[in-house]
């Protein structure tokens, strides 16, 4: 173990932190949630057409668990293995029960990122799941140093997506633009899947990110197990 740790430290001294190019996420596909997000986006766009470029397409909606830098094919393979390994741990946390993720209200980071909030009580279980996935990636010695603490949020508008706006003095997104929805119920997604997605590869035809691997969990994961 000590030797492993020394190696880890040596590696981190040698290489600067690489920009993440992959992420592990939970896709959000519930129609009600996505429709509500589109309603909010439309409202914002009507009030402030310049923000169009800062809106994220609803086909890409997801909750990020971790981000990773996978520099080689071999590292991608290890990441796929890590995600598959995490399935058993995740199933153990769920104990055969469905996990409902309820989205309610809108939050923001620095008035630059706007997202739909998830109910606190649903987050607890999800945080344990995120930790289990993270552990599997760390065990495979993968670089997830770019990851932040897991705080489930469904981002639908991001100023950084439209750098030109910043140059034109757009520094903050005013909450007046979405206040009608600030305390709205968006819907409930049943947690059923975790994906390993590439940030830079061409998106799928559906508009969702390119997936290297997906695991199915919960009651739908059980059916998947039978097929395998």
PDB file of C-alpha atoms in Angstrom:
ATOM      1  CA  UNK A   1       0.000   0.000   0.000  1.00  0.00           C
ATOM      2  CA  UNK A   2       2.745   2.462   0.969  1.00  0.00           C
ATOM      3  CA  UNK A   3       4.544   1.792  -2.239  1.00  0.00           C
ATOM      4  CA  UNK A   4       1.345   2.468  -4.173  1.00  0.00           C
ATOM      5  CA  UNK A   5       0.938   5.765  -2.362  1.00  0.00           C
ATOM      6  CA  UNK A   6       4.510   6.806  -3.109  1.00  0.00           C
ATOM      7  CA  UNK A   7       3.981   6.033  -6.761  1.00  0.00           C
ATOM      8  CA  UNK A   8       0.821   8.097  -6.740  1.00  0.00           C
ATOM      9  CA  UNK A   9       2.646  11.058  -5.250  1.00  0.00           C
ATOM     10  CA  UNK A  10       5.448  10.757  -7.732  1.00  0.00           C
ATOM     11  CA  UNK A  11       3.050  10.758 -10.627  1.00  0.00           C
ATOM     12  CA  UNK A  12       1.253  13.831  -9.349  1.00  0.00           C
ATOM     13  CA  UNK A  13       4.563  15.693  -8.983  1.00  0.00           C
ATOM     14  CA  UNK A  14       5.558  14.886 -12.520  1.00  0.00           C
ATOM     15  CA  UNK A  15       2.438  15.732 -14.433  1.00  0.00           C
ATOM     16  CA  UNK A  16       0.288  18.848 -14.190  1.00  0.00           C
ATOM     17  CA  UNK A  17      -3.385  18.143 -13.668  1.00  0.00           C
ATOM     18  CA  UNK A  18      -4.877  17.186 -16.996  1.00  0.00           C
ATOM     19  CA  UNK A  19      -8.185  18.608 -18.168  1.00  0.00           C
ATOM     20  CA  UNK A  20     -10.978  16.055 -17.745  1.00  0.00           C
ATOM     21  CA  UNK A  21     -12.169  14.480 -20.998  1.00  0.00           C
ATOM     22  CA  UNK A  22     -14.635  11.922 -19.599  1.00  0.00           C
ATOM     23  CA  UNK A  23     -17.367  11.972 -16.987  1.00  0.00           C
ATOM     24  CA  UNK A  24     -19.528   9.474 -15.140  1.00  0.00           C
ATOM     25  CA  UNK A  25     -23.146  10.522 -15.001  1.00  0.00           C
ATOM     26  CA  UNK A  26     -26.759   9.626 -14.425  1.00  0.00           C
ATOM     27  CA  UNK A  27     -28.866  10.445 -17.499  1.00  0.00           C
ATOM     28  CA  UNK A  28     -32.158  12.275 -16.926  1.00  0.00           C
ATOM     29  CA  UNK A  29     -34.779  11.114 -19.409  1.00  0.00           C
ATOM     30  CA  UNK A  30     -38.140  11.748 -17.727  1.00  0.00           C
ATOM     31  CA  UNK A  31     -40.345  13.641 -20.204  1.00  0.00           C
ATOM     32  CA  UNK A  32     -42.044  15.761 -17.575  1.00  0.00           C
ATOM     33  CA  UNK A  33     -38.701  17.008 -16.216  1.00  0.00           C
ATOM     34  CA  UNK A  34     -37.323  17.727 -19.676  1.00  0.00           C
ATOM     35  CA  UNK A  35     -40.509  19.512 -20.774  1.00  0.00           C
ATOM     36  CA  UNK A  36     -40.435  21.737 -17.707  1.00  0.00           C
ATOM     37  CA  UNK A  37     -36.779  22.585 -18.338  1.00  0.00           C
ATOM     38  CA  UNK A  38     -37.646  23.517 -21.921  1.00  0.00           C
ATOM     39  CA  UNK A  39     -40.432  25.763 -20.582  1.00  0.00           C
ATOM     40  CA  UNK A  40     -37.959  27.592 -18.333  1.00  0.00           C
ATOM     41  CA  UNK A  41     -35.416  27.879 -21.137  1.00  0.00           C
ATOM     42  CA  UNK A  42     -38.074  29.298 -23.442  1.00  0.00           C
ATOM     43  CA  UNK A  43     -39.094  31.847 -20.822  1.00  0.00           C
ATOM     44  CA  UNK A  44     -35.465  32.929 -20.326  1.00  0.00           C
ATOM     45  CA  UNK A  45     -34.918  33.143 -24.074  1.00  0.00           C
ATOM     46  CA  UNK A  46     -38.073  35.254 -24.525  1.00  0.00           C
ATOM     47  CA  UNK A  47     -36.878  37.710 -21.887  1.00  0.00           C
ATOM     48  CA  UNK A  48     -33.195  37.645 -22.906  1.00  0.00           C
ATOM     49  CA  UNK A  49     -32.644  36.287 -26.481  1.00  0.00           C
ATOM     50  CA  UNK A  50     -28.862  36.767 -26.148  1.00  0.00           C
ATOM     51  CA  UNK A  51     -28.733  33.840 -23.736  1.00  0.00           C
ATOM     52  CA  UNK A  52     -29.712  31.305 -26.412  1.00  0.00           C
ATOM     53  CA  UNK A  53     -26.132  30.060 -26.783  1.00  0.00           C
ATOM     54  CA  UNK A  54     -25.808  29.549 -23.040  1.00  0.00           C
ATOM     55  CA  UNK A  55     -28.734  27.094 -22.881  1.00  0.00           C
ATOM     56  CA  UNK A  56     -27.897  23.387 -22.684  1.00  0.00           C
ATOM     57  CA  UNK A  57     -29.898  21.042 -24.950  1.00  0.00           C
ATOM     58  CA  UNK A  58     -32.356  18.945 -22.911  1.00  0.00           C
ATOM     59  CA  UNK A  59     -31.146  15.794 -24.716  1.00  0.00           C
ATOM     60  CA  UNK A  60     -27.905  16.098 -22.730  1.00  0.00           C
ATOM     61  CA  UNK A  61     -29.464  16.433 -19.252  1.00  0.00           C
ATOM     62  CA  UNK A  62     -27.559  14.470 -16.628  1.00  0.00           C
ATOM     63  CA  UNK A  63     -26.182  14.528 -13.098  1.00  0.00           C
ATOM     64  CA  UNK A  64     -22.383  14.365 -13.006  1.00  0.00           C
ATOM     65  CA  UNK A  65     -20.892  11.956 -10.473  1.00  0.00           C
ATOM     66  CA  UNK A  66     -17.192  12.396 -11.299  1.00  0.00           C
ATOM     67  CA  UNK A  67     -15.026  13.742 -14.107  1.00  0.00           C
ATOM     68  CA  UNK A  68     -11.896  11.926 -15.256  1.00  0.00           C
ATOM     69  CA  UNK A  69      -8.895  12.403 -17.449  1.00  0.00           C
ATOM     70  CA  UNK A  70      -8.385   9.213 -19.467  1.00  0.00           C
ATOM     71  CA  UNK A  71      -5.336   9.725 -21.623  1.00  0.00           C
ATOM     72  CA  UNK A  72      -5.003   6.301 -23.258  1.00  0.00           C
ATOM     73  CA  UNK A  73      -7.223   3.515 -24.585  1.00  0.00           C
ATOM     74  CA  UNK A  74      -5.955   1.386 -21.732  1.00  0.00           C
ATOM     75  CA  UNK A  75      -7.222   3.955 -19.210  1.00  0.00           C
ATOM     76  CA  UNK A  76     -10.595   4.041 -20.949  1.00  0.00           C
ATOM     77  CA  UNK A  77     -10.748   0.237 -20.610  1.00  0.00           C
ATOM     78  CA  UNK A  78      -9.883   0.506 -16.908  1.00  0.00           C
ATOM     79  CA  UNK A  79     -12.630   3.106 -16.478  1.00  0.00           C
ATOM     80  CA  UNK A  80     -15.170   0.811 -18.187  1.00  0.00           C
ATOM     81  CA  UNK A  81     -14.060  -1.969 -15.830  1.00  0.00           C
ATOM     82  CA  UNK A  82     -14.346   0.366 -12.806  1.00  0.00           C
ATOM     83  CA  UNK A  83     -17.916   1.321 -13.765  1.00  0.00           C
ATOM     84  CA  UNK A  84     -18.889  -2.327 -14.231  1.00  0.00           C
ATOM     85  CA  UNK A  85     -17.319  -3.163 -10.859  1.00  0.00           C
ATOM     86  CA  UNK A  86     -19.363  -0.440  -9.181  1.00  0.00           C
ATOM     87  CA  UNK A  87     -22.641  -2.117 -10.183  1.00  0.00           C
ATOM     88  CA  UNK A  88     -22.478  -4.627  -7.314  1.00  0.00           C
ATOM     89  CA  UNK A  89     -21.807  -1.860  -4.775  1.00  0.00           C
ATOM     90  CA  UNK A  90     -24.616   0.303  -6.137  1.00  0.00           C
ATOM     91  CA  UNK A  91     -27.074  -2.626  -6.066  1.00  0.00           C
ATOM     92  CA  UNK A  92     -26.068  -3.298  -2.451  1.00  0.00           C
ATOM     93  CA  UNK A  93     -26.915   0.308  -1.520  1.00  0.00           C
ATOM     94  CA  UNK A  94     -30.273   0.190  -3.349  1.00  0.00           C
ATOM     95  CA  UNK A  95     -31.194  -3.207  -1.814  1.00  0.00           C
ATOM     96  CA  UNK A  96     -33.619  -3.931  -4.633  1.00  0.00           C
ATOM     97  CA  UNK A  97     -35.603  -0.737  -4.046  1.00  0.00           C
ATOM     98  CA  UNK A  98     -36.163   2.002  -6.583  1.00  0.00           C
ATOM     99  CA  UNK A  99     -34.511   5.346  -5.900  1.00  0.00           C
ATOM    100  CA  UNK A 100     -36.742   8.244  -6.906  1.00  0.00           C
ATOM    101  CA  UNK A 101     -34.925  11.463  -7.726  1.00  0.00           C
ATOM    102  CA  UNK A 102     -37.297  14.374  -7.249  1.00  0.00           C
ATOM    103  CA  UNK A 103     -36.468  17.712  -8.849  1.00  0.00           C
ATOM    104  CA  UNK A 104     -37.913  20.858  -7.369  1.00  0.00           C
ATOM    105  CA  UNK A 105     -36.933  24.495  -7.647  1.00  0.00           C
ATOM    106  CA  UNK A 106     -34.085  26.322  -9.355  1.00  0.00           C
ATOM    107  CA  UNK A 107     -30.648  27.121  -7.956  1.00  0.00           C
ATOM    108  CA  UNK A 108     -27.535  28.888  -9.236  1.00  0.00           C
ATOM    109  CA  UNK A 109     -23.752  28.966  -8.814  1.00  0.00           C
ATOM    110  CA  UNK A 110     -22.329  32.514  -8.872  1.00  0.00           C
ATOM    111  CA  UNK A 111     -25.265  33.576 -11.060  1.00  0.00           C
ATOM    112  CA  UNK A 112     -23.400  31.945 -13.945  1.00  0.00           C
ATOM    113  CA  UNK A 113     -24.717  28.396 -13.819  1.00  0.00           C
ATOM    114  CA  UNK A 114     -28.458  27.799 -13.449  1.00  0.00           C
ATOM    115  CA  UNK A 115     -29.755  24.368 -12.489  1.00  0.00           C
ATOM    116  CA  UNK A 116     -32.762  22.424 -11.226  1.00  0.00           C
ATOM    117  CA  UNK A 117     -32.400  21.339  -7.606  1.00  0.00           C
ATOM    118  CA  UNK A 118     -32.909  17.863  -6.282  1.00  0.00           C
ATOM    119  CA  UNK A 119     -34.767  17.208  -3.012  1.00  0.00           C
ATOM    120  CA  UNK A 120     -32.385  16.879  -0.053  1.00  0.00           C
ATOM    121  CA  UNK A 121     -33.746  13.519   1.160  1.00  0.00           C
ATOM    122  CA  UNK A 122     -33.230  11.934  -2.267  1.00  0.00           C
ATOM    123  CA  UNK A 123     -29.658  13.210  -2.344  1.00  0.00           C
ATOM    124  CA  UNK A 124     -28.450  11.204   0.662  1.00  0.00           C
ATOM    125  CA  UNK A 125     -28.767   7.830  -1.030  1.00  0.00           C
ATOM    126  CA  UNK A 126     -27.363   9.230  -4.264  1.00  0.00           C
ATOM    127  CA  UNK A 127     -24.302  10.575  -2.447  1.00  0.00           C
ATOM    128  CA  UNK A 128     -23.555   7.076  -1.147  1.00  0.00           C
ATOM    129  CA  UNK A 129     -23.880   5.734  -4.693  1.00  0.00           C
ATOM    130  CA  UNK A 130     -21.569   8.451  -6.031  1.00  0.00           C
ATOM    131  CA  UNK A 131     -19.005   7.564  -3.372  1.00  0.00           C
ATOM    132  CA  UNK A 132     -19.151   3.868  -4.309  1.00  0.00           C
ATOM    133  CA  UNK A 133     -18.505   4.708  -7.981  1.00  0.00           C
ATOM    134  CA  UNK A 134     -15.686   7.058  -7.042  1.00  0.00           C
ATOM    135  CA  UNK A 135     -14.011   4.350  -4.934  1.00  0.00           C
ATOM    136  CA  UNK A 136     -14.021   1.947  -7.884  1.00  0.00           C
ATOM    137  CA  UNK A 137     -12.283   4.545 -10.066  1.00  0.00           C
ATOM    138  CA  UNK A 138      -9.702   5.270  -7.384  1.00  0.00           C
ATOM    139  CA  UNK A 139      -9.027   1.527  -6.969  1.00  0.00           C
ATOM    140  CA  UNK A 140      -8.263   1.371 -10.701  1.00  0.00           C
ATOM    141  CA  UNK A 141      -5.774   4.229 -10.200  1.00  0.00           C
ATOM    142  CA  UNK A 142      -7.581   6.591 -12.600  1.00  0.00           C
ATOM    143  CA  UNK A 143      -7.171  10.362 -12.605  1.00  0.00           C
ATOM    144  CA  UNK A 144     -10.389  11.860 -11.215  1.00  0.00           C
ATOM    145  CA  UNK A 145      -8.624  14.794  -9.580  1.00  0.00           C
ATOM    146  CA  UNK A 146     -10.794  17.289 -11.485  1.00  0.00           C
ATOM    147  CA  UNK A 147     -13.938  16.075  -9.684  1.00  0.00           C
ATOM    148  CA  UNK A 148     -15.707  18.309  -7.201  1.00  0.00           C
ATOM    149  CA  UNK A 149     -17.733  17.188  -4.203  1.00  0.00           C
ATOM    150  CA  UNK A 150     -20.848  15.459  -5.437  1.00  0.00           C
ATOM    151  CA  UNK A 151     -23.809  17.830  -5.311  1.00  0.00           C
ATOM    152  CA  UNK A 152     -26.560  16.618  -7.618  1.00  0.00           C
ATOM    153  CA  UNK A 153     -27.718  19.484  -9.822  1.00  0.00           C
ATOM    154  CA  UNK A 154     -29.301  19.487 -13.247  1.00  0.00           C
ATOM    155  CA  UNK A 155     -27.598  22.295 -15.174  1.00  0.00           C
ATOM    156  CA  UNK A 156     -29.604  23.809 -18.013  1.00  0.00           C
ATOM    157  CA  UNK A 157     -27.857  27.162 -18.538  1.00  0.00           C
ATOM    158  CA  UNK A 158     -24.169  27.962 -18.345  1.00  0.00           C
ATOM    159  CA  UNK A 159     -22.592  31.317 -19.169  1.00  0.00           C
ATOM    160  CA  UNK A 160     -19.241  29.675 -19.915  1.00  0.00           C
ATOM    161  CA  UNK A 161     -20.915  27.951 -22.879  1.00  0.00           C
ATOM    162  CA  UNK A 162     -21.174  31.339 -24.598  1.00  0.00           C
ATOM    163  CA  UNK A 163     -17.805  33.090 -24.090  1.00  0.00           C
ATOM    164  CA  UNK A 164     -18.825  35.943 -26.387  1.00  0.00           C
ATOM    165  CA  UNK A 165     -21.487  37.033 -23.914  1.00  0.00           C
ATOM    166  CA  UNK A 166     -18.839  37.549 -21.252  1.00  0.00           C
ATOM    167  CA  UNK A 167     -16.864  39.767 -23.554  1.00  0.00           C
ATOM    168  CA  UNK A 168     -19.988  41.816 -24.085  1.00  0.00           C
ATOM    169  CA  UNK A 169     -20.308  42.383 -20.380  1.00  0.00           C
ATOM    170  CA  UNK A 170     -22.704  39.554 -19.530  1.00  0.00           C
ATOM    171  CA  UNK A 171     -21.305  38.552 -16.146  1.00  0.00           C
ATOM    172  CA  UNK A 172     -24.400  37.410 -14.280  1.00  0.00           C
ATOM    173  CA  UNK A 173     -27.757  35.835 -14.973  1.00  0.00           C
ATOM    174  CA  UNK A 174     -30.507  37.706 -13.216  1.00  0.00           C
ATOM    175  CA  UNK A 175     -32.922  35.523 -11.235  1.00  0.00           C
ATOM    176  CA  UNK A 176     -35.831  37.627 -12.561  1.00  0.00           C
ATOM    177  CA  UNK A 177     -35.444  35.682 -15.797  1.00  0.00           C
ATOM    178  CA  UNK A 178     -36.717  32.476 -14.206  1.00  0.00           C
ATOM    179  CA  UNK A 179     -38.461  33.592 -11.010  1.00  0.00           C
ATOM    180  CA  UNK A 180     -41.802  32.084 -12.137  1.00  0.00           C
ATOM    181  CA  UNK A 181     -40.204  28.639 -11.819  1.00  0.00           C
ATOM    182  CA  UNK A 182     -37.952  29.275  -8.849  1.00  0.00           C
ATOM    183  CA  UNK A 183     -40.049  27.077  -6.569  1.00  0.00           C
ATOM    184  CA  UNK A 184     -41.710  24.778  -9.119  1.00  0.00           C
ATOM    185  CA  UNK A 185     -41.947  21.006  -9.097  1.00  0.00           C
ATOM    186  CA  UNK A 186     -40.157  19.629 -12.163  1.00  0.00           C
ATOM    187  CA  UNK A 187     -40.795  15.906 -11.846  1.00  0.00           C
ATOM    188  CA  UNK A 188     -39.338  12.622 -10.627  1.00  0.00           C
ATOM    189  CA  UNK A 189     -36.813  10.379 -12.358  1.00  0.00           C
ATOM    190  CA  UNK A 190     -36.353   6.778 -11.277  1.00  0.00           C
ATOM    191  CA  UNK A 191     -32.624   6.121 -10.988  1.00  0.00           C
ATOM    192  CA  UNK A 192     -31.813   3.277 -13.367  1.00  0.00           C
ATOM    193  CA  UNK A 193     -28.566   3.912 -15.211  1.00  0.00           C
ATOM    194  CA  UNK A 194     -24.995   5.210 -14.882  1.00  0.00           C
ATOM    195  CA  UNK A 195     -22.974   6.154 -17.963  1.00  0.00           C
ATOM    196  CA  UNK A 196     -19.305   6.692 -18.730  1.00  0.00           C
ATOM    197  CA  UNK A 197     -19.379   9.480 -21.333  1.00  0.00           C
ATOM    198  CA  UNK A 198     -16.761  11.133 -23.520  1.00  0.00           C
ATOM    199  CA  UNK A 199     -16.758  14.931 -23.514  1.00  0.00           C
ATOM    200  CA  UNK A 200     -14.976  15.356 -26.812  1.00  0.00           C
ATOM    201  CA  UNK A 201     -16.274  12.531 -28.977  1.00  0.00           C
ATOM    202  CA  UNK A 202     -19.118  13.122 -31.419  1.00  0.00           C
ATOM    203  CA  UNK A 203     -22.510  13.010 -29.694  1.00  0.00           C
ATOM    204  CA  UNK A 204     -25.020  10.270 -30.469  1.00  0.00           C
ATOM    205  CA  UNK A 205     -27.865  10.843 -32.923  1.00  0.00           C
ATOM    206  CA  UNK A 206     -30.215  11.328 -29.973  1.00  0.00           C
ATOM    207  CA  UNK A 207     -28.132  14.359 -28.996  1.00  0.00           C
ATOM    208  CA  UNK A 208     -26.793  12.634 -25.862  1.00  0.00           C
ATOM    209  CA  UNK A 209     -23.091  12.196 -25.205  1.00  0.00           C
ATOM    210  CA  UNK A 210     -21.019   9.375 -26.659  1.00  0.00           C
ATOM    211  CA  UNK A 211     -21.144   6.528 -24.108  1.00  0.00           C
ATOM    212  CA  UNK A 212     -18.234   4.140 -23.597  1.00  0.00           C
ATOM    213  CA  UNK A 213     -20.266   2.034 -21.193  1.00  0.00           C
ATOM    214  CA  UNK A 214     -23.557   2.036 -19.281  1.00  0.00           C
ATOM    215  CA  UNK A 215     -24.665  -0.005 -16.308  1.00  0.00           C
ATOM    216  CA  UNK A 216     -28.318  -0.585 -15.457  1.00  0.00           C
ATOM    217  CA  UNK A 217     -29.276  -0.632 -11.812  1.00  0.00           C
ATOM    218  CA  UNK A 218     -32.369  -0.868  -9.636  1.00  0.00           C
ATOM    219  CA  UNK A 219     -35.379  -2.887 -10.755  1.00  0.00           C
ATOM    220  CA  UNK A 220     -34.503  -2.470 -14.443  1.00  0.00           C
ATOM    221  CA  UNK A 221     -30.945  -3.545 -13.656  1.00  0.00           C
ATOM    222  CA  UNK A 222     -32.279  -6.768 -12.199  1.00  0.00           C
ATOM    223  CA  UNK A 223     -33.941  -7.659 -15.509  1.00  0.00           C
ATOM    224  CA  UNK A 224     -30.671  -6.837 -17.264  1.00  0.00           C
ATOM    225  CA  UNK A 225     -28.842  -9.237 -14.953  1.00  0.00           C
ATOM    226  CA  UNK A 226     -31.166 -12.083 -15.976  1.00  0.00           C
ATOM    227  CA  UNK A 227     -30.472 -11.459 -19.651  1.00  0.00           C
ATOM    228  CA  UNK A 228     -26.721 -11.484 -19.128  1.00  0.00           C
TER     229      UNK A 228
END
